[in-house]
Short mmCIF file of C-alpha atoms in Angstrom, two decimals:
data_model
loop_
_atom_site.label_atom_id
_atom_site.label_comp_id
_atom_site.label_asym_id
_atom_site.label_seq_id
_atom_site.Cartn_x
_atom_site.Cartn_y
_atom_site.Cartn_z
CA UNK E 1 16.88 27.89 22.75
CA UNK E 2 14.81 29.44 25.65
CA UNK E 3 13.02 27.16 28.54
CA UNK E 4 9.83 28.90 30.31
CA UNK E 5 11.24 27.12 33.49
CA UNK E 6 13.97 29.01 33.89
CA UNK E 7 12.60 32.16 32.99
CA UNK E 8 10.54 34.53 35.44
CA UNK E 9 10.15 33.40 38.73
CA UNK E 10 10.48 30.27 37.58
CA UNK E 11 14.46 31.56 37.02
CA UNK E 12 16.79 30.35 40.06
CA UNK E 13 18.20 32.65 43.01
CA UNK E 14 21.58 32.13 43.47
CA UNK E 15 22.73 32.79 47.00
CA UNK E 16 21.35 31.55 50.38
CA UNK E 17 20.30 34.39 52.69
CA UNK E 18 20.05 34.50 56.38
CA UNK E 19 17.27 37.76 57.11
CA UNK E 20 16.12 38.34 60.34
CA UNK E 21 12.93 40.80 61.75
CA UNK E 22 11.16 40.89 58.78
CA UNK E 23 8.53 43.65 58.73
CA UNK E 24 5.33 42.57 59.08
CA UNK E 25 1.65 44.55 57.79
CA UNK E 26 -1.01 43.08 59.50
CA UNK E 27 -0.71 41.49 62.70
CA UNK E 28 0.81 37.92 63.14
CA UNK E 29 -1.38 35.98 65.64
CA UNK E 30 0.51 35.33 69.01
CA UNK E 31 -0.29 31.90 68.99
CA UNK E 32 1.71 30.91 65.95
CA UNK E 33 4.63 28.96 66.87
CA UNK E 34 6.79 27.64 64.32
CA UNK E 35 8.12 27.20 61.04
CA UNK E 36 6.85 27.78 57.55
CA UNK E 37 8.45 25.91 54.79
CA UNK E 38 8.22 25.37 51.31
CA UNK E 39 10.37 23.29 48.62
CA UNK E 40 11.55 23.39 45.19
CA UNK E 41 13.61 23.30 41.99
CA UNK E 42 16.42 25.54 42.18
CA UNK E 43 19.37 24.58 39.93
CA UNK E 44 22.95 25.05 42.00
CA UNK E 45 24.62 25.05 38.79
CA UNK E 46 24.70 26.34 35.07
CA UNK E 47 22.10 24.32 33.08
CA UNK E 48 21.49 23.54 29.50
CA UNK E 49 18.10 24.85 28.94
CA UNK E 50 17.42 22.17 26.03
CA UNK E 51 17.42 19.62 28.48
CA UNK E 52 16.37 21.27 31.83
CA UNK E 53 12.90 19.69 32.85
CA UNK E 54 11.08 21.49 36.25
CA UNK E 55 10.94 18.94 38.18
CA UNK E 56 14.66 17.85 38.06
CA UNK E 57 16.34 21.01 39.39
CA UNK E 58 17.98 21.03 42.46
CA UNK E 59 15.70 21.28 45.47
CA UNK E 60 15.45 24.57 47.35
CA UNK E 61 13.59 24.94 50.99
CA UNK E 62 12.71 28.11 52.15
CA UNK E 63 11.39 28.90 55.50
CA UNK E 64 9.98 31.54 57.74
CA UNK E 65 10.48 31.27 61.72
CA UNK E 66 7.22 32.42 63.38
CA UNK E 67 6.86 33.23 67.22
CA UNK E 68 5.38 35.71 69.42
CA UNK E 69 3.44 37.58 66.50
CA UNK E 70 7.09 38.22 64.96
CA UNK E 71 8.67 37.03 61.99
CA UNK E 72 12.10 36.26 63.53
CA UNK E 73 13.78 35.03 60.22
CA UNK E 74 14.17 34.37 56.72
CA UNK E 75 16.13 31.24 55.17
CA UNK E 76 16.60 29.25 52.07
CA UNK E 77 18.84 26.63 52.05
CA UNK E 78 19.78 24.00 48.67
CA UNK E 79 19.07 20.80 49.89
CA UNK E 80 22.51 19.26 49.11
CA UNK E 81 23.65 15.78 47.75
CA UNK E 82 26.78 14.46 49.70
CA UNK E 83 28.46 15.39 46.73
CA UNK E 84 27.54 18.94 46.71
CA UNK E 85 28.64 19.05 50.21
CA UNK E 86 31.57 18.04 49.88
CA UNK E 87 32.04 20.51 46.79
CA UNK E 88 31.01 23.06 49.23
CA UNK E 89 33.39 22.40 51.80
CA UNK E 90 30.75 21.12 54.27
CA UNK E 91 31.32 18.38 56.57
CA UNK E 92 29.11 15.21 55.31
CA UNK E 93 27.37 14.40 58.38
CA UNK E 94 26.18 10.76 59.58
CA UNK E 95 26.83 8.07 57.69
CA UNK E 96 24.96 7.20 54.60
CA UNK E 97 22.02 5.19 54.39
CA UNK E 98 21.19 2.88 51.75
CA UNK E 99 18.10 5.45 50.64
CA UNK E 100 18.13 5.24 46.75
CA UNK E 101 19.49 7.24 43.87
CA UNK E 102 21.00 10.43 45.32
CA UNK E 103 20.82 12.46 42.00
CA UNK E 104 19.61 15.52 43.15
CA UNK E 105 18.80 17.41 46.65
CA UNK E 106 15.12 16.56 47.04
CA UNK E 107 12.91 19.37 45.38
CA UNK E 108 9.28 18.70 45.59
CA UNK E 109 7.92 18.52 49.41
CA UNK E 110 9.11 19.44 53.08
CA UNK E 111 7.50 17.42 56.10
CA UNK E 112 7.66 17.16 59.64
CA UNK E 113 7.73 13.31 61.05
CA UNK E 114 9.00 11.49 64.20
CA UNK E 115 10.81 14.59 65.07
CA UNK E 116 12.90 15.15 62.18
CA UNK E 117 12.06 17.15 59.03
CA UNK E 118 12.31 15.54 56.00
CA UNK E 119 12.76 17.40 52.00
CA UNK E 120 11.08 14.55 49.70
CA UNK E 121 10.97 13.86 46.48
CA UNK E 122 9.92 11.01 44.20
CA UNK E 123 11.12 8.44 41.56
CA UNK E 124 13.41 6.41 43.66
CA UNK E 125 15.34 9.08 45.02
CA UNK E 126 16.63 9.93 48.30
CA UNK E 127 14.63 12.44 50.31
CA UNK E 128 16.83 14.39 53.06
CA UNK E 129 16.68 15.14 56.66
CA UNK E 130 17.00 18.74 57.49
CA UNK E 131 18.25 20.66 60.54
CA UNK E 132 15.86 23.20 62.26
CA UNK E 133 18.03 26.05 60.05
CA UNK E 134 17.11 23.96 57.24
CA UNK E 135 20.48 23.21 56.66
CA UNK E 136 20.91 19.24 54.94
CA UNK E 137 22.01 16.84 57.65
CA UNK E 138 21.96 14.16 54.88
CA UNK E 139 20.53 11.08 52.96
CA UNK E 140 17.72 9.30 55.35
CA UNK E 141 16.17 5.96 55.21
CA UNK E 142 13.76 6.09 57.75
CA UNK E 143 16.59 4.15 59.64
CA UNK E 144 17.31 1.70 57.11
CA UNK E 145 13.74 0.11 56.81
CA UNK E 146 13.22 2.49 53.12
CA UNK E 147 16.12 1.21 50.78
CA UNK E 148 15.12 2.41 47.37
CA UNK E 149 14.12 5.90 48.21
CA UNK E 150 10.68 7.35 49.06
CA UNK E 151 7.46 10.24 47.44
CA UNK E 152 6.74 13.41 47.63
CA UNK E 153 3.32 13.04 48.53
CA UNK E 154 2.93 10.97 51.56
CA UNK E 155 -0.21 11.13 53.84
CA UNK E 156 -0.37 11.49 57.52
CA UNK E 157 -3.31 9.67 59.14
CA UNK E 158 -4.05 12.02 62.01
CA UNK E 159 -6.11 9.42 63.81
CA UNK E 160 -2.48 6.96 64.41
CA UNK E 161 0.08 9.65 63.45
CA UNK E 162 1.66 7.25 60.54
CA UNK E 163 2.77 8.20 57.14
CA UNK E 164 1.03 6.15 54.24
CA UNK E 165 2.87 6.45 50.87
CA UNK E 166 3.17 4.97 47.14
CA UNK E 167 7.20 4.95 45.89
CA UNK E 168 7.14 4.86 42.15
CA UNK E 169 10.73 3.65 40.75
CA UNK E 170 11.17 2.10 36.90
CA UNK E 171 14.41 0.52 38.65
CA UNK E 172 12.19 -1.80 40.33
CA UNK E 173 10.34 -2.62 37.12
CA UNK E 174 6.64 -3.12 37.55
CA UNK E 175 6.23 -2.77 40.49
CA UNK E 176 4.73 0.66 42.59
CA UNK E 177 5.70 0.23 46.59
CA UNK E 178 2.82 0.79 49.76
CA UNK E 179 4.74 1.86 52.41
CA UNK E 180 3.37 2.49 56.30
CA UNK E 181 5.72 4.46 58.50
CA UNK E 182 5.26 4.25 62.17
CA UNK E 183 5.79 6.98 64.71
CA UNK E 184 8.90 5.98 65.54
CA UNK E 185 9.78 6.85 62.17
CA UNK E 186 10.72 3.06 60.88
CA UNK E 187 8.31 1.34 57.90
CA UNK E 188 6.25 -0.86 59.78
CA UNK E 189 4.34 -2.30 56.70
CA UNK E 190 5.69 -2.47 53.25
CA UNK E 191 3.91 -4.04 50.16
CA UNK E 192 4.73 -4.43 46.63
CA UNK E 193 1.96 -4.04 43.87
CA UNK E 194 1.98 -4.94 40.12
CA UNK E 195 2.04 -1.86 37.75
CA UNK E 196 2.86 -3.09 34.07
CA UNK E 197 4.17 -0.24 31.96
CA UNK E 198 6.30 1.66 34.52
CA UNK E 199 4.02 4.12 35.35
CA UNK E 200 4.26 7.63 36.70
CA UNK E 201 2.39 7.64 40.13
CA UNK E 202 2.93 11.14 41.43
CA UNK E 203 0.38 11.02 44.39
CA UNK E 204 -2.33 8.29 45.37
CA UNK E 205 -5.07 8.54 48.11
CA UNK E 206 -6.21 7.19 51.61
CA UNK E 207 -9.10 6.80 53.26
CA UNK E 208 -9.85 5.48 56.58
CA UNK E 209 -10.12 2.15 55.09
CA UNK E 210 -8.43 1.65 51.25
CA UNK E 211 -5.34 3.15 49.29
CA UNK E 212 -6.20 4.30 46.25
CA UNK E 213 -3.15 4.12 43.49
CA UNK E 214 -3.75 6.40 40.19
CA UNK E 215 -2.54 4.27 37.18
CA UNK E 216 -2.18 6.72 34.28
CA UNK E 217 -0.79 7.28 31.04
CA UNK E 218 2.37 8.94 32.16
CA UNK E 219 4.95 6.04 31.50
CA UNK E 220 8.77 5.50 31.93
CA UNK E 221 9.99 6.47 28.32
CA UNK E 222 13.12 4.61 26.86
CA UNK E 223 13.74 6.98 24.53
CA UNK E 224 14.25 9.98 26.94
CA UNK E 225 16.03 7.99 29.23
CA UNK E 226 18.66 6.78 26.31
CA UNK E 227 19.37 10.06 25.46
CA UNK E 228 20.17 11.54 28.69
CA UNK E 229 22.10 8.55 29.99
CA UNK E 230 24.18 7.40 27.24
CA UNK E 231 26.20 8.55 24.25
CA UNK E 232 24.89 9.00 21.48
CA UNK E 233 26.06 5.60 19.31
CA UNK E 234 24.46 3.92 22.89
CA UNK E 235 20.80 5.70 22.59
CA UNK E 236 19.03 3.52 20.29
CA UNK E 237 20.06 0.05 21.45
CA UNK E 238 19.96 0.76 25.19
CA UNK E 239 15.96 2.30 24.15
CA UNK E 240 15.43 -1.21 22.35
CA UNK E 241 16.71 -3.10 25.81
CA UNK E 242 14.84 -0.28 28.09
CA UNK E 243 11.84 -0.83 25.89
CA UNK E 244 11.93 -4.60 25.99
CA UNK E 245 12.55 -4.72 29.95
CA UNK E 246 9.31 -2.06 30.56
CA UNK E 247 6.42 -3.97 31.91
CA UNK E 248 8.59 -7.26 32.32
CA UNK E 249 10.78 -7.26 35.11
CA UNK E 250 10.17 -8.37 38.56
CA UNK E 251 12.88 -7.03 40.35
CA UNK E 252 15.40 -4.62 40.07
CA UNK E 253 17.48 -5.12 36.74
CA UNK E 254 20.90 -4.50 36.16
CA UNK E 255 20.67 -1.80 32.85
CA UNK E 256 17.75 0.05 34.69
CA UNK E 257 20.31 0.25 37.30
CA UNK E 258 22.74 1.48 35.28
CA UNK E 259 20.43 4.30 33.95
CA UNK E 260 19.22 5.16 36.49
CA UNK E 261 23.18 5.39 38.00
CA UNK E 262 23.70 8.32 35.36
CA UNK E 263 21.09 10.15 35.46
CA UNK E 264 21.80 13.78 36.24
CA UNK E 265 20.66 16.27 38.07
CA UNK E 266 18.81 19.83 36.17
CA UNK E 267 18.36 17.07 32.53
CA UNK E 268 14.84 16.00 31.30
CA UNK E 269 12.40 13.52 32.77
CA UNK E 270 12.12 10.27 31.60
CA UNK E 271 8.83 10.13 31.63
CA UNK E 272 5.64 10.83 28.96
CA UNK E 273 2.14 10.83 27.57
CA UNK E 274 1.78 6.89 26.73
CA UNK E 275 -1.58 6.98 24.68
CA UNK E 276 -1.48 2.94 24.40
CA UNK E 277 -1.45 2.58 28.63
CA UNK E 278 -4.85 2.71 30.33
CA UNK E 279 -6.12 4.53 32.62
CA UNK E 280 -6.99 3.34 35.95
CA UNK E 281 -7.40 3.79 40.18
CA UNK E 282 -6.71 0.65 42.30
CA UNK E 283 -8.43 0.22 45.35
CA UNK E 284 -6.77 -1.81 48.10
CA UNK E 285 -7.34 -2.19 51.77
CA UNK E 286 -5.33 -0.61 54.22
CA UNK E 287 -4.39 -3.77 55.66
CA UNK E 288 -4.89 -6.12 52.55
CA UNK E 289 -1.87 -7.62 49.77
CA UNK E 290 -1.19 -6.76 46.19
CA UNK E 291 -3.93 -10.22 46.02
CA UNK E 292 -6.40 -7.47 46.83
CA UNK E 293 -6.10 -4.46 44.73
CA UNK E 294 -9.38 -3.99 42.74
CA UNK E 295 -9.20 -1.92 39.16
CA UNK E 296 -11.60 0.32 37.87
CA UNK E 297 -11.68 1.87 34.22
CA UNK E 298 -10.90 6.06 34.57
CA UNK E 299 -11.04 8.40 31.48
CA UNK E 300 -7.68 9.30 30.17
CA UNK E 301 -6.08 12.15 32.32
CA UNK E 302 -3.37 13.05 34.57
CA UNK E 303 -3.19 13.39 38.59
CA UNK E 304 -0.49 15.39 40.33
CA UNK E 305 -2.52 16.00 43.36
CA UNK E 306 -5.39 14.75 45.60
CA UNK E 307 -7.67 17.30 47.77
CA UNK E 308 -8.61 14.18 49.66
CA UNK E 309 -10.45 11.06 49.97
CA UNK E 310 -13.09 9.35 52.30
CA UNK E 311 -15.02 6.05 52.48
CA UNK E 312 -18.93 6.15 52.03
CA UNK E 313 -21.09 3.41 52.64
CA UNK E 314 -19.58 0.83 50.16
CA UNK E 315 -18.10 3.79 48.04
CA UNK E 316 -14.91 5.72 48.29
CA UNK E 317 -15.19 9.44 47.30
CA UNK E 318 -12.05 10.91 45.99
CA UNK E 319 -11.25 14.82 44.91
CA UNK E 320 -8.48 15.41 42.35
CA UNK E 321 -7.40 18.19 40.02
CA UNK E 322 -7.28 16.64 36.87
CA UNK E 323 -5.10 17.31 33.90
CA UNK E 324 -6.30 16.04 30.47
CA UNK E 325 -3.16 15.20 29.32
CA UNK E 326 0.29 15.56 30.54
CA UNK E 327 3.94 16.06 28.88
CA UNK E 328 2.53 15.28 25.11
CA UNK E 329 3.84 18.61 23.58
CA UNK E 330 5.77 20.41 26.23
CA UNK E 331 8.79 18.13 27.86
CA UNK E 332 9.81 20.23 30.28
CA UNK E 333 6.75 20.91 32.08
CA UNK E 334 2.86 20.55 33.20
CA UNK E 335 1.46 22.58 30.50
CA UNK E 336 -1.01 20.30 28.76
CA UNK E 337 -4.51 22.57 29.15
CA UNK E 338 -6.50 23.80 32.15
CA UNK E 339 -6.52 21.12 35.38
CA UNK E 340 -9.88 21.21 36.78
CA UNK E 341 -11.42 19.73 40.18
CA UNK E 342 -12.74 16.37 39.19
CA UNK E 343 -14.85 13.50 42.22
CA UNK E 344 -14.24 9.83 41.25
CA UNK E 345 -16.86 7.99 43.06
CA UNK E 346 -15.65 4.43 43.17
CA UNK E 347 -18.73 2.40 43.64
CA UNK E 348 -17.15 -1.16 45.72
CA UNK E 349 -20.05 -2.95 45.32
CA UNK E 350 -20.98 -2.15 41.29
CA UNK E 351 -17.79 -2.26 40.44
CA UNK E 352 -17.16 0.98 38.58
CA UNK E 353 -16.23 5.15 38.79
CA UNK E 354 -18.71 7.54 38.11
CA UNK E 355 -16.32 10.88 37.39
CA UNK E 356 -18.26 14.21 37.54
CA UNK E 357 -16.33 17.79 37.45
CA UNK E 358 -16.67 19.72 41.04
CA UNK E 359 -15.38 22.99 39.13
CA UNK E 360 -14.15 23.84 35.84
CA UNK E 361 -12.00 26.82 37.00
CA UNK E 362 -8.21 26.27 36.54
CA UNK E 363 -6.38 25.62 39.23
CA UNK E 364 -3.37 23.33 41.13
CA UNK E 365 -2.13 22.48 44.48
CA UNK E 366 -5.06 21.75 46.71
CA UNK E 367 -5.28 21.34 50.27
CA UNK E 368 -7.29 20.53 53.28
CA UNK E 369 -7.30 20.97 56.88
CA UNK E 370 -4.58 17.99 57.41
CA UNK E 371 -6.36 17.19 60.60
CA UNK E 372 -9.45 15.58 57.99
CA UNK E 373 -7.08 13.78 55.66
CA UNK E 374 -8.70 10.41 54.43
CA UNK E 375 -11.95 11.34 56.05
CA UNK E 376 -14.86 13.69 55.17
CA UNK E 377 -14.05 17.26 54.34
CA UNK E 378 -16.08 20.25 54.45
CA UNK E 379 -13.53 22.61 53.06
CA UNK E 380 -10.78 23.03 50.47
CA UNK E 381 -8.45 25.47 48.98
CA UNK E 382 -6.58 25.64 45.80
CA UNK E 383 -3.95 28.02 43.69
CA UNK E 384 -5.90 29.20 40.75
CA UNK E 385 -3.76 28.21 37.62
CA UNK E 386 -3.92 28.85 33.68
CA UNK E 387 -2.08 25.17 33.30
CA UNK E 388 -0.15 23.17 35.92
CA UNK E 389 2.99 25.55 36.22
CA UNK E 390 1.16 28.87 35.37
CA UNK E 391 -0.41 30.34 38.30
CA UNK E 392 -2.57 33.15 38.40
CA UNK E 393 -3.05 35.92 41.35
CA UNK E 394 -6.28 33.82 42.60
CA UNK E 395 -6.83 31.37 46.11
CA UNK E 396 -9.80 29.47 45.71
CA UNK E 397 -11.82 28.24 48.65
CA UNK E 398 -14.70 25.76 48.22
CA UNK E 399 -17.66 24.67 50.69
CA UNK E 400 -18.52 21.30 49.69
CA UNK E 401 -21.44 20.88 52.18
CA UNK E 402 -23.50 24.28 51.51
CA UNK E 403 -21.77 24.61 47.57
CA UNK E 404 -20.33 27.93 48.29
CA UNK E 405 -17.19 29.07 46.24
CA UNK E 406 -15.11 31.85 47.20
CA UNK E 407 -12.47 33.41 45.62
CA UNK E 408 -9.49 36.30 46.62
CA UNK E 409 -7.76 38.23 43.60
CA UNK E 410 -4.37 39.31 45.19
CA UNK E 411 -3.78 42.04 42.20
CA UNK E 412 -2.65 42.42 38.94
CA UNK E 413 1.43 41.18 38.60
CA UNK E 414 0.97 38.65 41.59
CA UNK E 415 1.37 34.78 41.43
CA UNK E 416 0.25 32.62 44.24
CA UNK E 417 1.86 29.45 45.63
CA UNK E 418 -0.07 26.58 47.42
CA UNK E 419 -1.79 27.54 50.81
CA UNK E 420 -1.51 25.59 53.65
CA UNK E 421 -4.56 25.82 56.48
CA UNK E 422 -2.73 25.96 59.95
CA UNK E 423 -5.74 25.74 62.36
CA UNK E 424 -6.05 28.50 65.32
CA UNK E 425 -5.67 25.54 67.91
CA UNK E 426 -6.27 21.46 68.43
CA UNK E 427 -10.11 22.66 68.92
CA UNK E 428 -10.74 24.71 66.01
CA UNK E 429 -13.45 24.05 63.63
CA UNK E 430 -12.12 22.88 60.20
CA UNK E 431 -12.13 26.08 58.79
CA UNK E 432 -11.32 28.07 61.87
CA UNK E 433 -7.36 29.35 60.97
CA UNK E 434 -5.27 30.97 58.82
CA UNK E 435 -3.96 30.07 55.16
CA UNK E 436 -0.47 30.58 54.47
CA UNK E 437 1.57 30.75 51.02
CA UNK E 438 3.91 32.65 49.36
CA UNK E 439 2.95 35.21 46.85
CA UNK E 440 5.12 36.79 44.03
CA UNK E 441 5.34 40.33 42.78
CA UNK E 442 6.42 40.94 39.79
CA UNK E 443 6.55 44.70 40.63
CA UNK E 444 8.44 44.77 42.80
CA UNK E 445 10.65 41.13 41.95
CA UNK E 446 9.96 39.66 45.62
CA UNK E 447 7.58 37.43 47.80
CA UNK E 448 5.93 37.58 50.36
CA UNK E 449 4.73 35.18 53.03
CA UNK E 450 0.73 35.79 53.05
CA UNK E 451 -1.31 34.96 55.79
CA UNK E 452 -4.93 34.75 54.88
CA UNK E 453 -8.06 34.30 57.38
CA UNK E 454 -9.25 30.76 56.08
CA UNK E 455 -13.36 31.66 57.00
CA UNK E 456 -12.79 34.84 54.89
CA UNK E 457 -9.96 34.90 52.86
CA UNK E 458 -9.01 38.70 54.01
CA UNK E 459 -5.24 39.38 54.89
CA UNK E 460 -4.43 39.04 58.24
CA UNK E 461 -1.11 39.97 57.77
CA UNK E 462 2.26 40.17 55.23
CA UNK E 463 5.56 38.93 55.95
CA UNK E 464 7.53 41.12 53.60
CA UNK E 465 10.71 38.65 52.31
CA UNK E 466 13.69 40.15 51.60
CA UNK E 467 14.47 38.51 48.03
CA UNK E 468 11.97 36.47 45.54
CA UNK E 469 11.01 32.43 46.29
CA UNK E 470 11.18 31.20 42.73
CA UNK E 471 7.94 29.10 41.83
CA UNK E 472 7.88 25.41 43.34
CA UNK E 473 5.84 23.09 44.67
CA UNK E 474 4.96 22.26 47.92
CA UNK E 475 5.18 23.43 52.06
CA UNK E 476 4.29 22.59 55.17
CA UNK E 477 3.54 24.29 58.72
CA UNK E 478 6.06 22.65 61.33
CA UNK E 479 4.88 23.78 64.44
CA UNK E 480 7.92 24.36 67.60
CA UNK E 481 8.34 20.68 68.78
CA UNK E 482 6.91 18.55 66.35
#
């Protein structure tokens, strides 16, 4: 039986290259110092494509050194368990941290933070630090203070320079974690909230004032987890026991444990569509308890990804691309219909969301200028999309202050990634820099780096790659130093 997500450029590459002076069309500009990086699934080994979900392959990071208004190399690295190092011959580094479940090399986000960077992932699994050749140093913990693994979606305030994050993980039953991590790169604030059902909380949003957690009816399924844990005489009573624990269980439990102890890497997620769990945002302080979360009622849908979020008076205003359903039909994927750009406008004071649809064009993997995050944007940009994991050739750009929409088709047999806005200096304007993203060509089967003037959306110039970045998720700009 065939799997869409290993077909295409959604199939893996199989060898890590080292490529330096890339050619370049276009011009580079000089004051571009660092690193461009992106993450995702790449499978190190021979998978069974009946099982093989996306989002469980091994992770990937590919990178791009910029400097001087050259393109000085190309490299893409697995990010390796200790296992896998050790199976490659490669010395295993520090010692371990106590960083949760290290199934698979983290596959879904690459950050820069207190001076290490970081490949991330969610669910309870370790994220890894990586060397400046993107090379895996190993398991981290943010020095012991994160036990039971981390997200891939954490937000930087840029006012203090910490990382806010929500750490879903059915190990620790019903509860979703709110994490604070300082500068120094230790969790200076950690707080536990109710979630009944187990559910799947991909992302989440901040403001200057309130985290915003997105309840929704993607739920820890028993069933899926049975069958890719267990033998087959085991599935249906371990289901039964995983069923009967969902929703109950106050701390860490002994079978989820065990599950989640054999669990393997490049299998299906055990995770679905749970029409019977509502839908909901929570709204708590920054500084407030789980006492303190506040509910509000949300249409059914799904949430991979916030553009961003602000306070407003006694409102909090936040942009998401919305799915209406997620893994219903297809179990290996986000292909449940068209995501659009959805506002929930959580009135405090009323005590309710009005939802209204910003634009009904398809798309995935938005972005701001990360030097606005959980305050008011202007500007966004997104990958235009037929579903979740289909892109199209399309970057969208959006004015939310005079309404204008722009939109760049990069040609017919091109596939765009997610852009990231790098801004021409600590002064710019918030729209005054350059996108970057990788593009594929089917033509030609290989990528590109793009970099796209973020005012315009013209080429500024093309970082030819020497092989082809299979689809993913998401990257970062780590500029020299950070």
């Amino acid at each position: 039986m065939g799997n869409a997500y290993l077909e295409g450029n959604y199939a893996p590459v199989g060898r890590e290259l080292t490529v330096t002076d890339l050619p370049v069309t276009g011009r580079i500009p000089e004051h571009l110092d660092g690193r461009y990086v992106r993450n995702g699934p790449n499978p190190i080994s021979e998978v069974d494509p009946e099982n093989y979900h996306w989002f469980m392959g091994d992770g990937m990071v590919h990178g791009v050194r910029i400097r001087d208004g050259r393109a000085e190399w190309y490299r893409n690295r697995w990010v390796r368990t200790s296992k896998q190092k050790a199976a490659a011959g490669q010395p295993a580094g520090r010692r371990r941290e106590r960083t949760g479940i290290e199934l698979y090399g983290a596959n879904t986000n690459v950050i820069g933070h207190a001076g290490r960077v970081l490949a991330l992932v969610e669910g309870g699994m370790s994220c890894h630090e990586l060397d400046g050749e993107l090379g895996t140093v190993g398991p981290y913990g943010f020095e012991g203070t994160m036990t039971s693994g981390y997200t891939a979606h954490p937000k930087l305030d840029p006012a203090t320079g910490e990382l806010h994050a929500v750490t879903h993980y059915f190990g620790r039953g019903d509860r979703v974690r709110y994490s604070v991590i300082g500068t120094d790169g230790r969790a200076r604030r950690i707080v536990d909230i109710a979630a009944p059902g187990m559910p799947m909380m991909h992302d989440f949003a901040l403001t200057e004032k309130h985290v915003v957690l997105y309840d929704l009816p993607v739920t820890f399924d028993a069933r899926q987890a049975a069958r890719i844990t267990v033998p087959r005489p085991l599935r249906y009573p371990t289901a039964l026991l995983l069923s009967a624990l969902v929703g109950r269980v106050k701390v860490p439990h002994p079978i989820a444990a065990m599950v989640g102890a054999r669990m393997r890497a490049n299998e299906n997620l055990p995770f679905s569509w749970n029409p019977r769990h509502p839908a909901r945002v929570g709204v708590m302080p920054r500084e407030g308890g789980a006492d303190d979360v506040r509910w509000f009622e949300v249409e059914p849908c799904y949430v991979f990804h916030t553009l961003n979020a602000y306070d407003h008076g006694d409102t909090v205003v936040v942009d998401v691309v919305r799915h209406p359903r997620m893994f219903v039909t297809d179990l290996r994927g986000p292909n449940e219909g068209a995501p659009t750009l959805d506002r929930w406008t959580i009135d405090l004071s009323a005590g309710k969301v009005t939802e209204s649809r910003l634009d009904d064009r398809p798309q995935e993997f938005p972005r701001v200028d990360d030097r606005v995050v959980s305050r008011p944007h202007r500007f966004g940009y997104a990958m235009g999309a037929v579903t979740g994991a289909i892109p199209t050739d399309a970057v969208l750009k959006y004015d939310f202050v005079s309404g204008a929409f722009t939109k760049v088709e990069l040609g017919g047999g091109k596939q765009a990634g997610e852009f990231v806005f790098v801004p021409n200096g600590s002064g710019a304007a918030e729209d005054e820099g350059v996108l970057m993203g990788f593009v594929y060509d089917a033509a030609t089967q290989r990528s590109d780096l793009l970099l796209l003037d973020a005012g315009t959306l013209e080429t500024v110039a093309t970082i030819a790659l020497p092989a082809r970045v299979p689809h993913g998720f998401h990257g970062n700009w780590l500029p020299a130093g950070s």
